[in-house]
């Protein structure tokens, strides 16, 4: 992080100049292809059935607790929810496809997209039991980051969650997001309060985070049974 102090002509401290800034593009609808998974923009008729069956493996429905919608008791209501709520450009929902089985096993989206200032958020993350704690889940998040920073040139990538969602908070930190603050009583959902924890990656963080992902995703990091040899290590020095 730049420690230099900047002042205007009357001595007030101000932010550093953003030179040659150009407004970013909106995320494209092109597939994001990895070795283990692929992300496709949600197509309800193509993906809904796979997603419903994948999510149904969460038999106690705990994956729905911190989402503002669901669970759905039947396929028809799930299908209609997808059709009515998940086909906009913001949020832009993506389906995670298992490259081995070619089945849809999870959802994630870009949202609160602000190309003018280069800020975008990842959210509506719902990974089925088939996807959780797999190489695919990590690769999916890497592919979404790669599009944001390398392809589109955004300056800031945000992750927000219920401050009580310990699993989401742990995931954010594992993936390289930096904790910034808790916004108290930020919203309400499902009839209850939500304090919101904010995390972010900025463009100056990305080179180190990208290298950590690439090292971890290297085929040499996995044994013949697919088990990781070394954990994903984010060693960021955000003061430099």
GROMACS .gro file of C-alpha atoms in nm, residues 21-192:
model
  172
   21UNK     CA    1  -0.807   0.561  -1.552
   22UNK     CA    2  -1.056   0.426  -1.801
   23UNK     CA    3  -1.398   0.291  -1.711
   24UNK     CA    4  -1.407  -0.089  -1.693
   25UNK     CA    5  -1.628  -0.313  -1.901
   26UNK     CA    6  -1.914  -0.516  -1.764
   27UNK     CA    7  -1.830  -0.885  -1.718
   28UNK     CA    8  -1.876  -1.081  -2.038
   29UNK     CA    9  -2.097  -1.387  -2.073
   30UNK     CA   10  -1.811  -1.600  -2.203
   31UNK     CA   11  -1.733  -1.925  -2.020
   32UNK     CA   12  -1.447  -1.933  -1.771
   33UNK     CA   13  -1.259  -2.257  -1.825
   34UNK     CA   14  -1.034  -2.426  -1.574
   35UNK     CA   15  -0.883  -2.770  -1.544
   36UNK     CA   16  -1.130  -2.893  -1.283
   37UNK     CA   17  -1.435  -2.677  -1.342
   38UNK     CA   18  -1.600  -2.438  -1.584
   39UNK     CA   19  -1.821  -2.139  -1.510
   40UNK     CA   20  -2.112  -2.067  -1.743
   41UNK     CA   21  -2.364  -1.787  -1.718
   42UNK     CA   22  -2.678  -1.940  -1.569
   43UNK     CA   23  -2.916  -2.095  -1.819
   44UNK     CA   24  -3.223  -2.204  -1.625
   45UNK     CA   25  -3.344  -2.465  -1.871
   46UNK     CA   26  -2.995  -2.612  -1.901
   47UNK     CA   27  -2.878  -2.597  -1.538
   48UNK     CA   28  -3.178  -2.594  -1.304
   49UNK     CA   29  -3.231  -2.969  -1.275
   50UNK     CA   30  -2.866  -3.045  -1.202
   51UNK     CA   31  -2.849  -2.763  -0.950
   52UNK     CA   32  -3.163  -2.876  -0.770
   53UNK     CA   33  -3.035  -3.232  -0.734
   54UNK     CA   34  -2.690  -3.110  -0.627
   55UNK     CA   35  -2.836  -2.877  -0.363
   56UNK     CA   36  -3.071  -3.153  -0.245
   57UNK     CA   37  -2.769  -3.347  -0.116
   58UNK     CA   38  -2.758  -3.087   0.161
   59UNK     CA   39  -3.017  -3.287   0.354
   60UNK     CA   40  -3.032  -3.065   0.663
   61UNK     CA   41  -3.043  -2.752   0.443
   62UNK     CA   42  -2.771  -2.575   0.639
   63UNK     CA   43  -2.627  -2.421   0.321
   64UNK     CA   44  -2.937  -2.202   0.291
   65UNK     CA   45  -2.912  -2.051   0.641
   66UNK     CA   46  -2.717  -1.738   0.549
   67UNK     CA   47  -2.877  -1.681   0.208
   68UNK     CA   48  -3.174  -1.441   0.188
   69UNK     CA   49  -3.382  -1.701  -0.001
   70UNK     CA   50  -3.451  -2.073   0.011
   71UNK     CA   51  -3.461  -2.354   0.088
   72UNK     CA   52  -3.700  -2.477  -0.179
   73UNK     CA   53  -3.919  -2.777  -0.109
   74UNK     CA   54  -3.972  -2.883  -0.470
   75UNK     CA   55  -3.813  -2.846  -0.810
   76UNK     CA   56  -4.088  -2.626  -0.953
   77UNK     CA   57  -4.046  -2.354  -0.691
   78UNK     CA   58  -3.667  -2.364  -0.732
   79UNK     CA   59  -3.696  -2.341  -1.110
   80UNK     CA   60  -3.934  -2.044  -1.089
   81UNK     CA   61  -3.709  -1.869  -0.840
   82UNK     CA   62  -3.412  -1.904  -1.073
   83UNK     CA   63  -3.617  -1.781  -1.367
   84UNK     CA   64  -3.762  -1.482  -1.182
   85UNK     CA   65  -3.455  -1.369  -0.987
   86UNK     CA   66  -3.130  -1.490  -1.142
   87UNK     CA   67  -3.125  -1.381  -1.506
   88UNK     CA   68  -3.030  -1.012  -1.475
   89UNK     CA   69  -2.694  -0.858  -1.561
   90UNK     CA   70  -2.651  -0.748  -1.198
   91UNK     CA   71  -2.631  -0.982  -1.023
   92UNK     CA   72  -2.485  -1.189  -1.305
   93UNK     CA   73  -2.524  -1.550  -1.195
   94UNK     CA   74  -2.278  -1.818  -1.302
   95UNK     CA   75  -2.311  -2.193  -1.272
   96UNK     CA   76  -2.011  -2.401  -1.168
   97UNK     CA   77  -1.978  -2.705  -1.393
   98UNK     CA   78  -1.777  -3.012  -1.292
   99UNK     CA   79  -1.545  -3.074  -1.589
  100UNK     CA   80  -1.542  -3.447  -1.517
  101UNK     CA   81  -1.917  -3.510  -1.492
  102UNK     CA   82  -2.035  -3.203  -1.688
  103UNK     CA   83  -2.300  -3.145  -1.421
  104UNK     CA   84  -2.391  -2.817  -1.251
  105UNK     CA   85  -2.282  -2.824  -0.887
  106UNK     CA   86  -2.295  -2.464  -0.765
  107UNK     CA   87  -2.376  -2.099  -0.815
  108UNK     CA   88  -2.187  -1.771  -0.773
  109UNK     CA   89  -2.244  -1.424  -0.909
  110UNK     CA   90  -2.092  -1.088  -0.982
  111UNK     CA   91  -2.302  -0.811  -0.828
  112UNK     CA   92  -2.302  -0.445  -0.729
  113UNK     CA   93  -2.100  -0.392  -1.045
  114UNK     CA   94  -1.962  -0.038  -1.079
  115UNK     CA   95  -1.747  -0.015  -1.392
  116UNK     CA   96  -1.709   0.362  -1.358
  117UNK     CA   97  -1.485   0.330  -1.052
  118UNK     CA   98  -1.375  -0.033  -1.096
  119UNK     CA   99  -1.553  -0.199  -0.803
  120UNK     CA  100  -1.731  -0.534  -0.820
  121UNK     CA  101  -1.852  -0.790  -0.567
  122UNK     CA  102  -1.875  -1.167  -0.561
  123UNK     CA  103  -2.179  -1.309  -0.389
  124UNK     CA  104  -2.480  -1.542  -0.392
  125UNK     CA  105  -2.223  -1.817  -0.349
  126UNK     CA  106  -2.401  -2.148  -0.303
  127UNK     CA  107  -2.178  -2.451  -0.339
  128UNK     CA  108  -2.346  -2.790  -0.314
  129UNK     CA  109  -2.190  -3.077  -0.113
  130UNK     CA  110  -2.048  -3.201  -0.446
  131UNK     CA  111  -1.846  -2.879  -0.472
  132UNK     CA  112  -1.759  -2.783  -0.117
  133UNK     CA  113  -1.402  -2.845  -0.003
  134UNK     CA  114  -1.292  -2.956  -0.349
  135UNK     CA  115  -1.026  -2.828  -0.586
  136UNK     CA  116  -1.313  -2.716  -0.810
  137UNK     CA  117  -1.445  -2.473  -0.551
  138UNK     CA  118  -1.108  -2.300  -0.516
  139UNK     CA  119  -1.051  -2.295  -0.890
  140UNK     CA  120  -1.396  -2.143  -0.948
  141UNK     CA  121  -1.314  -1.853  -0.719
  142UNK     CA  122  -0.976  -1.808  -0.886
  143UNK     CA  123  -1.134  -1.797  -1.232
  144UNK     CA  124  -1.380  -1.530  -1.121
  145UNK     CA  125  -1.098  -1.320  -0.973
  146UNK     CA  126  -0.888  -1.365  -1.285
  147UNK     CA  127  -1.167  -1.224  -1.501
  148UNK     CA  128  -1.214  -0.927  -1.269
  149UNK     CA  129  -0.849  -0.824  -1.247
  150UNK     CA  130  -0.671  -0.959  -1.555
  151UNK     CA  131  -0.946  -0.938  -1.814
  152UNK     CA  132  -1.153  -0.641  -1.697
  153UNK     CA  133  -0.907  -0.433  -1.494
  154UNK     CA  134  -1.119  -0.367  -1.186
  155UNK     CA  135  -0.952  -0.203  -0.887
  156UNK     CA  136  -1.149  -0.368  -0.606
  157UNK     CA  137  -1.320  -0.705  -0.559
  158UNK     CA  138  -1.550  -0.737  -0.258
  159UNK     CA  139  -1.684  -1.022  -0.047
  160UNK     CA  140  -1.959  -0.957   0.207
  161UNK     CA  141  -2.135  -1.199   0.439
  162UNK     CA  142  -2.334  -1.226   0.759
  163UNK     CA  143  -2.082  -1.156   1.034
  164UNK     CA  144  -2.204  -1.473   1.210
  165UNK     CA  145  -2.128  -1.690   0.907
  166UNK     CA  146  -1.798  -1.829   1.031
  167UNK     CA  147  -1.758  -2.062   0.734
  168UNK     CA  148  -1.789  -1.780   0.480
  169UNK     CA  149  -1.551  -1.559   0.674
  170UNK     CA  150  -1.291  -1.834   0.691
  171UNK     CA  151  -1.327  -1.896   0.318
  172UNK     CA  152  -1.279  -1.527   0.237
  173UNK     CA  153  -0.953  -1.516   0.429
  174UNK     CA  154  -0.828  -1.842   0.280
  175UNK     CA  155  -0.891  -1.701  -0.069
  176UNK     CA  156  -0.686  -1.388  -0.002
  177UNK     CA  157  -0.953  -1.136   0.092
  178UNK     CA  158  -0.860  -0.886   0.361
  179UNK     CA  159  -1.106  -0.818   0.644
  180UNK     CA  160  -1.203  -0.453   0.658
  181UNK     CA  161  -1.497  -0.397   0.894
  182UNK     CA  162  -1.829  -0.514   1.035
  183UNK     CA  163  -2.125  -0.294   0.946
  184UNK     CA  164  -2.366  -0.333   1.237
  185UNK     CA  165  -2.737  -0.383   1.163
  186UNK     CA  166  -2.661  -0.343   0.794
  187UNK     CA  167  -2.975  -0.522   0.679
  188UNK     CA  168  -3.243  -0.775   0.768
  189UNK     CA  169  -3.329  -1.106   0.602
  190UNK     CA  170  -3.556  -1.398   0.686
  191UNK     CA  171  -3.696  -1.186   0.969
  192UNK     CA  172  -3.365  -1.144   1.150
   0.00000   0.00000   0.00000
